[in-house]
Tab-separated table of C-alpha atoms in Angstrom:
chain	number	residue	atom	x	y	z
A	6	UNK	CA	-1.771	-144.292	6.569
A	7	UNK	CA	-1.206	-145.328	2.959
A	8	UNK	CA	-4.591	-145.964	1.277
A	9	UNK	CA	-3.169	-147.045	-2.050
A	10	UNK	CA	-3.902	-150.625	-2.961
A	11	UNK	CA	-1.318	-152.842	-4.570
A	12	UNK	CA	-1.517	-154.490	-7.986
A	13	UNK	CA	-4.488	-156.828	-8.307
A	14	UNK	CA	-5.990	-155.669	-4.989
A	15	UNK	CA	-7.945	-152.560	-5.928
A	16	UNK	CA	-9.717	-150.486	-3.332
A	17	UNK	CA	-13.194	-150.326	-4.821
A	18	UNK	CA	-15.238	-147.304	-3.902
A	19	UNK	CA	-17.870	-148.021	-1.282
A	20	UNK	CA	-21.520	-147.385	-1.988
A	21	UNK	CA	-21.741	-144.218	0.100
A	22	UNK	CA	-18.937	-142.429	-1.718
A	23	UNK	CA	-20.515	-143.261	-5.064
A	24	UNK	CA	-23.960	-142.105	-3.969
A	25	UNK	CA	-22.483	-138.954	-2.457
A	26	UNK	CA	-20.545	-138.201	-5.630
A	27	UNK	CA	-23.637	-138.733	-7.757
A	28	UNK	CA	-25.667	-136.419	-5.511
A	29	UNK	CA	-23.063	-133.674	-5.976
A	30	UNK	CA	-23.045	-134.242	-9.732
A	31	UNK	CA	-26.850	-134.060	-9.909
A	32	UNK	CA	-26.738	-130.714	-8.110
A	33	UNK	CA	-24.072	-129.432	-10.506
A	34	UNK	CA	-25.775	-130.549	-13.710
A	35	UNK	CA	-29.146	-129.465	-12.332
A	36	UNK	CA	-27.720	-126.009	-11.701
A	37	UNK	CA	-26.486	-125.830	-15.280
A	38	UNK	CA	-29.944	-126.852	-16.518
A	39	UNK	CA	-31.657	-124.281	-14.283
A	40	UNK	CA	-29.416	-121.483	-15.579
A	41	UNK	CA	-30.138	-122.526	-19.169
A	42	UNK	CA	-33.844	-122.642	-18.356
A	43	UNK	CA	-33.772	-119.142	-16.883
A	44	UNK	CA	-32.585	-117.683	-20.181
A	45	UNK	CA	-34.425	-120.100	-22.495
A	46	UNK	CA	-37.665	-120.636	-20.540
A	47	UNK	CA	-40.108	-120.114	-23.422
A	48	UNK	CA	-37.953	-122.089	-25.860
A	49	UNK	CA	-37.828	-125.056	-23.495
A	50	UNK	CA	-41.612	-124.879	-23.001
A	51	UNK	CA	-42.165	-125.094	-26.748
A	52	UNK	CA	-39.953	-128.182	-26.925
A	53	UNK	CA	-42.380	-130.032	-24.656
A	54	UNK	CA	-41.288	-133.634	-24.093
A	55	UNK	CA	-38.401	-133.164	-26.508
A	56	UNK	CA	-36.786	-130.909	-23.909
A	57	UNK	CA	-35.496	-134.099	-22.322
A	58	UNK	CA	-33.122	-134.395	-25.288
A	59	UNK	CA	-31.465	-131.153	-24.158
A	60	UNK	CA	-31.092	-132.465	-20.616
A	61	UNK	CA	-29.737	-135.774	-21.881
A	62	UNK	CA	-27.166	-134.000	-24.075
A	63	UNK	CA	-25.930	-131.837	-21.174
A	64	UNK	CA	-25.682	-134.862	-18.859
A	65	UNK	CA	-23.935	-136.893	-21.568
A	66	UNK	CA	-21.262	-134.215	-22.042
A	67	UNK	CA	-20.759	-133.802	-18.291
A	68	UNK	CA	-20.562	-137.466	-17.293
A	69	UNK	CA	-19.197	-138.775	-20.584
A	70	UNK	CA	-16.202	-136.474	-20.761
A	71	UNK	CA	-15.363	-135.894	-17.088
A	72	UNK	CA	-15.474	-139.627	-16.319
A	73	UNK	CA	-12.997	-140.180	-19.181
A	74	UNK	CA	-9.341	-139.336	-19.627
A	75	UNK	CA	-10.442	-135.756	-20.349
A	76	UNK	CA	-11.427	-135.313	-16.705
A	77	UNK	CA	-8.966	-137.885	-15.303
A	78	UNK	CA	-11.923	-140.241	-14.680
A	79	UNK	CA	-13.527	-137.843	-12.219
A	80	UNK	CA	-16.657	-135.740	-12.293
A	81	UNK	CA	-16.736	-132.917	-9.750
A	82	UNK	CA	-18.514	-135.212	-7.295
A	83	UNK	CA	-15.984	-138.014	-7.705
A	84	UNK	CA	-13.108	-135.560	-7.399
A	85	UNK	CA	-14.565	-134.208	-4.148
A	86	UNK	CA	-14.882	-137.696	-2.634
A	87	UNK	CA	-11.627	-139.131	-3.921
A	88	UNK	CA	-12.866	-141.779	-6.364
A	89	UNK	CA	-12.501	-142.271	-10.116
A	90	UNK	CA	-13.530	-144.424	-13.094
A	91	UNK	CA	-10.825	-146.694	-14.527
A	92	UNK	CA	-10.412	-149.757	-16.732
A	93	UNK	CA	-8.868	-153.120	-15.793
A	94	UNK	CA	-5.385	-151.576	-15.985
A	95	UNK	CA	-6.403	-148.743	-13.648
A	96	UNK	CA	-6.138	-146.355	-16.610
A	97	UNK	CA	-8.782	-143.766	-17.391
A	98	UNK	CA	-11.274	-144.490	-20.158
A	99	UNK	CA	-11.127	-142.882	-23.605
A	100	UNK	CA	-14.076	-140.488	-24.199
A	101	UNK	CA	-15.879	-142.907	-26.519
A	102	UNK	CA	-15.965	-145.675	-23.921
A	103	UNK	CA	-16.967	-143.248	-21.185
A	104	UNK	CA	-19.882	-141.972	-23.256
A	105	UNK	CA	-20.976	-145.575	-23.900
A	106	UNK	CA	-20.713	-146.217	-20.156
A	107	UNK	CA	-23.123	-143.362	-19.428
A	108	UNK	CA	-25.911	-144.662	-21.682
A	109	UNK	CA	-27.309	-147.462	-19.412
A	110	UNK	CA	-27.602	-144.855	-16.641
A	111	UNK	CA	-28.597	-141.838	-18.701
A	112	UNK	CA	-31.358	-143.444	-20.774
A	113	UNK	CA	-33.657	-144.571	-17.912
A	114	UNK	CA	-32.781	-141.456	-15.897
A	115	UNK	CA	-33.890	-139.059	-18.644
A	116	UNK	CA	-36.877	-141.095	-19.870
A	117	UNK	CA	-38.344	-141.700	-16.399
A	118	UNK	CA	-41.144	-139.197	-15.858
A	119	UNK	CA	-40.970	-137.825	-19.405
A	120	UNK	CA	-44.128	-136.726	-21.230
A	121	UNK	CA	-44.855	-138.945	-24.217
A	122	UNK	CA	-47.536	-138.447	-26.894
A	123	UNK	CA	-50.690	-140.502	-26.353
A	124	UNK	CA	-50.257	-142.269	-29.701
A	125	UNK	CA	-46.789	-143.442	-28.641
A	126	UNK	CA	-48.082	-144.857	-25.356
A	127	UNK	CA	-50.737	-146.807	-27.227
A	128	UNK	CA	-48.272	-148.228	-29.791
A	129	UNK	CA	-45.647	-151.018	-29.650
A	130	UNK	CA	-43.153	-148.297	-28.725
A	131	UNK	CA	-44.584	-148.600	-25.221
A	132	UNK	CA	-42.747	-151.926	-24.819
A	133	UNK	CA	-39.442	-150.350	-25.856
A	134	UNK	CA	-39.946	-147.511	-23.384
A	135	UNK	CA	-40.799	-149.955	-20.602
A	136	UNK	CA	-37.630	-151.942	-21.250
A	137	UNK	CA	-35.524	-148.765	-21.391
A	138	UNK	CA	-36.971	-147.235	-18.231
A	139	UNK	CA	-37.781	-150.178	-15.975
A	140	UNK	CA	-35.628	-152.964	-17.413
A	141	UNK	CA	-32.428	-150.926	-17.513
A	142	UNK	CA	-33.333	-148.935	-14.416
A	143	UNK	CA	-34.116	-151.825	-12.082
A	144	UNK	CA	-31.216	-153.893	-13.436
A	145	UNK	CA	-28.842	-150.993	-12.862
A	146	UNK	CA	-30.014	-150.416	-9.288
A	147	UNK	CA	-29.955	-154.123	-8.390
A	148	UNK	CA	-26.372	-154.679	-9.533
A	149	UNK	CA	-25.190	-151.452	-7.928
A	150	UNK	CA	-26.377	-152.609	-4.515
A	151	UNK	CA	-25.761	-156.359	-4.712
A	152	UNK	CA	-22.842	-156.980	-7.085
A	153	UNK	CA	-20.156	-156.901	-4.421
A	154	UNK	CA	-17.331	-156.150	-3.946
A	155	UNK	CA	-16.874	-154.341	-7.266
A	156	UNK	CA	-20.328	-152.653	-7.351
A	157	UNK	CA	-20.099	-152.958	-11.130
A	158	UNK	CA	-23.515	-152.276	-12.599
A	159	UNK	CA	-24.710	-152.355	-16.206
A	160	UNK	CA	-22.812	-149.161	-17.031
A	161	UNK	CA	-19.490	-150.568	-15.801
A	162	UNK	CA	-20.064	-154.050	-17.213
A	163	UNK	CA	-20.676	-152.653	-20.713
A	164	UNK	CA	-17.136	-151.240	-20.933
A	165	UNK	CA	-15.403	-153.323	-18.216
A	166	UNK	CA	-14.772	-150.331	-15.975
A	167	UNK	CA	-14.509	-149.914	-12.212
A	168	UNK	CA	-15.022	-147.123	-9.714
A	169	UNK	CA	-12.095	-147.146	-7.299
A	170	UNK	CA	-10.400	-144.916	-4.764
A	171	UNK	CA	-8.025	-142.381	-6.271
A	172	UNK	CA	-4.472	-143.725	-6.229
A	173	UNK	CA	-5.443	-147.323	-7.013
A	174	UNK	CA	-2.950	-148.983	-9.370
A	175	UNK	CA	-3.525	-151.905	-11.745
A	176	UNK	CA	-3.965	-154.419	-13.055
A	177	UNK	CA	-7.396	-155.024	-11.513
A	178	UNK	CA	-8.505	-158.627	-11.206
A	179	UNK	CA	-12.260	-158.726	-10.596
A	180	UNK	CA	-14.383	-161.806	-9.886
A	181	UNK	CA	-16.827	-162.806	-12.646
A	182	UNK	CA	-20.455	-161.748	-12.358
A	183	UNK	CA	-22.297	-164.347	-10.297
A	184	UNK	CA	-24.971	-166.393	-12.064
A	185	UNK	CA	-27.628	-165.373	-9.539
A	186	UNK	CA	-27.143	-161.736	-10.539
A	187	UNK	CA	-27.521	-162.608	-14.215
A	188	UNK	CA	-30.776	-164.464	-13.488
A	189	UNK	CA	-32.210	-161.626	-11.382
A	190	UNK	CA	-31.404	-159.002	-14.026
A	191	UNK	CA	-33.002	-161.164	-16.745
A	192	UNK	CA	-36.150	-161.553	-14.616
A	193	UNK	CA	-36.292	-157.795	-14.060
A	194	UNK	CA	-35.923	-157.102	-17.777
A	195	UNK	CA	-38.555	-159.670	-18.787
A	196	UNK	CA	-40.922	-158.403	-16.092
A	197	UNK	CA	-40.582	-154.853	-17.402
A	198	UNK	CA	-41.660	-156.067	-20.842
A	199	UNK	CA	-44.955	-157.292	-19.376
A	200	UNK	CA	-45.843	-153.972	-17.712
A	201	UNK	CA	-47.498	-152.476	-20.838
A	202	UNK	CA	-49.817	-155.497	-21.072
A	203	UNK	CA	-50.861	-154.978	-17.462
A	204	UNK	CA	-51.327	-151.236	-18.058
A	205	UNK	CA	-53.521	-151.829	-21.124
A	206	UNK	CA	-55.794	-154.170	-19.169
A	207	UNK	CA	-55.992	-151.693	-16.307
A	208	UNK	CA	-56.984	-148.667	-18.388
A	209	UNK	CA	-59.665	-150.665	-20.184
A	210	UNK	CA	-61.560	-151.060	-16.887
A	211	UNK	CA	-63.413	-148.540	-14.762
A	212	UNK	CA	-62.623	-146.081	-13.280
A	213	UNK	CA	-59.510	-145.845	-15.460
A	214	UNK	CA	-61.418	-146.099	-18.738
A	215	UNK	CA	-63.409	-142.991	-17.798
A	216	UNK	CA	-60.229	-141.142	-16.860
A	217	UNK	CA	-58.646	-142.032	-20.203
A	218	UNK	CA	-61.718	-140.675	-22.000
A	219	UNK	CA	-61.284	-137.456	-20.036
A	220	UNK	CA	-57.588	-137.255	-20.911
A	221	UNK	CA	-58.354	-137.718	-24.595
A	222	UNK	CA	-60.977	-134.974	-24.379
A	223	UNK	CA	-58.443	-132.551	-22.872
A	224	UNK	CA	-56.038	-133.255	-25.725
A	225	UNK	CA	-58.595	-131.975	-28.226
A	226	UNK	CA	-57.744	-128.464	-27.005
A	227	UNK	CA	-54.832	-127.365	-29.280
A	228	UNK	CA	-53.076	-125.361	-26.567
A	229	UNK	CA	-52.643	-128.455	-24.352
A	230	UNK	CA	-49.281	-130.229	-24.663
A	231	UNK	CA	-49.696	-132.795	-21.900
A	232	UNK	CA	-52.451	-133.687	-19.447
A	233	UNK	CA	-53.124	-135.831	-16.396
A	234	UNK	CA	-56.627	-136.470	-15.019
A	235	UNK	CA	-57.276	-137.992	-11.607
A	236	UNK	CA	-60.067	-138.446	-9.081
A	237	UNK	CA	-59.781	-138.309	-5.311
A	238	UNK	CA	-61.131	-136.982	-2.072
A	239	UNK	CA	-59.973	-134.866	0.846
A	240	UNK	CA	-61.248	-134.224	4.364
A	241	UNK	CA	-61.214	-130.880	6.154
A	242	UNK	CA	-62.988	-130.233	9.441
A	243	UNK	CA	-64.700	-133.577	9.215
A	244	UNK	CA	-66.185	-132.712	5.813
A	245	UNK	CA	-65.333	-134.980	2.892
A	246	UNK	CA	-64.901	-133.373	-0.530
A	247	UNK	CA	-64.686	-135.421	-3.729
A	248	UNK	CA	-62.944	-133.941	-6.730
A	249	UNK	CA	-61.747	-134.422	-10.281
A	250	UNK	CA	-58.405	-132.793	-11.033
A	251	UNK	CA	-57.071	-131.920	-14.473
A	252	UNK	CA	-53.408	-130.909	-14.707
A	253	UNK	CA	-52.819	-129.470	-18.170
A	254	UNK	CA	-49.441	-128.330	-19.460
A	255	UNK	CA	-50.150	-125.594	-21.999
A	256	UNK	CA	-48.023	-124.038	-24.741
A	257	UNK	CA	-49.029	-120.436	-24.053
A	258	UNK	CA	-48.742	-118.086	-21.066
A	259	UNK	CA	-52.408	-118.424	-20.134
A	260	UNK	CA	-52.349	-120.061	-16.727
A	261	UNK	CA	-54.797	-117.441	-15.356
A	262	UNK	CA	-57.241	-117.887	-18.265
A	263	UNK	CA	-60.383	-119.023	-16.453
A	264	UNK	CA	-62.354	-119.472	-19.659
A	265	UNK	CA	-59.726	-121.880	-20.977
A	266	UNK	CA	-59.912	-123.787	-17.699
A	267	UNK	CA	-63.728	-123.793	-17.829
A	268	UNK	CA	-63.615	-125.187	-21.352
A	269	UNK	CA	-61.368	-128.058	-20.235
A	270	UNK	CA	-63.648	-128.775	-17.270
A	271	UNK	CA	-66.619	-128.931	-19.626
A	272	UNK	CA	-64.795	-131.349	-21.917
A	273	UNK	CA	-63.904	-133.807	-19.145
A	274	UNK	CA	-67.432	-133.761	-17.710
A	275	UNK	CA	-68.860	-134.482	-21.138
A	276	UNK	CA	-66.371	-137.333	-21.672
A	277	UNK	CA	-67.065	-138.905	-18.272
A	278	UNK	CA	-70.604	-138.056	-17.049
A	279	UNK	CA	-69.998	-139.931	-13.773
A	280	UNK	CA	-67.748	-137.031	-12.732
A	281	UNK	CA	-70.811	-134.806	-12.424
A	282	UNK	CA	-71.538	-136.396	-9.046
A	283	UNK	CA	-68.280	-135.047	-7.597
A	284	UNK	CA	-68.097	-131.881	-5.514
A	285	UNK	CA	-65.322	-130.027	-7.318
A	286	UNK	CA	-63.614	-130.018	-10.699
A	287	UNK	CA	-60.168	-128.464	-10.417
A	288	UNK	CA	-58.233	-127.484	-13.535
A	289	UNK	CA	-54.569	-126.679	-12.957
A	290	UNK	CA	-52.998	-124.856	-15.883
A	291	UNK	CA	-49.229	-125.247	-16.072
A	292	UNK	CA	-46.817	-123.286	-18.230
A	293	UNK	CA	-43.338	-124.688	-17.789
A	294	UNK	CA	-40.621	-127.041	-18.929
A	295	UNK	CA	-38.964	-130.250	-17.782
A	296	UNK	CA	-35.632	-131.136	-19.377
A	297	UNK	CA	-34.942	-134.049	-17.030
A	298	UNK	CA	-32.063	-132.406	-15.167
A	299	UNK	CA	-34.067	-129.280	-14.286
A	300	UNK	CA	-37.624	-128.013	-14.442
A	301	UNK	CA	-39.586	-124.847	-13.742
A	302	UNK	CA	-43.216	-123.875	-14.149
A	303	UNK	CA	-45.906	-121.325	-13.431
A	304	UNK	CA	-49.245	-122.731	-12.340
A	305	UNK	CA	-52.738	-121.522	-11.571
A	306	UNK	CA	-55.549	-123.640	-10.143
A	307	UNK	CA	-59.174	-123.025	-11.169
A	308	UNK	CA	-62.015	-124.622	-9.176
A	309	UNK	CA	-65.488	-125.242	-10.578
A	310	UNK	CA	-68.683	-126.871	-9.385
A	311	UNK	CA	-69.838	-129.577	-11.829
A	312	UNK	CA	-73.157	-127.750	-12.173
A	313	UNK	CA	-71.564	-124.500	-13.387
């Protein structure tokens, strides 16, 4: 059977081929990041949140160049599943356009889950980050699933590109983006801008206000690069145990340092006296890196009774 489409009737890639290709590409680029992390573990740890810049750069080179004329419009995943990125003439993109195409995908991908300084999260920059992560991210996902038949999302719309089956010839005549899709994307973007306002109101109320005080107390320890504090409970054998957990990413190889952990536990109890009524304070010391495309860490959990 001849799968090649004629001029003006492109065979757009279906959603499963694109997802499958992306999954393969994530494994490939993740493997590259893991190998780099094996040899540069300590260096990546010292970069802290800035390590995401390394991951972004590696992903940008991989997707930006292989999806262009340099790679015949095909990453390894796309090549394996027989699809490619082309323009309206079914020609591959120049590297510059392909790099621009990657940005709407790469920015929310790399920023999502990144560790940001507390002062940044409390500044107007929080609105920019929310737009970049949630506005771009949700808009990208929505169009990918619902903008049929082309499946053009924000990345493709920016440079007027298409993902088609290999062998498709041009020119490609695509229907215009429907107004309903434009409205939905605008709503998603505007909604993302309001998330920081909601977050600020939330953390000003209990129990979140107490948790934020505890987080700020942990950050007074110079060795701590990033911290998360949470409260919860667990049940074992019908016995309920309440706990406060501190997860602290540290800049030194001291995950087994119980005195460091005890000091952090003391700080959070002093910042939030209500935590003294809990059964256990657990301090998890983490020495590791996260560059967005790969991560690795060494952890050690220290348990204390609030009365210790």
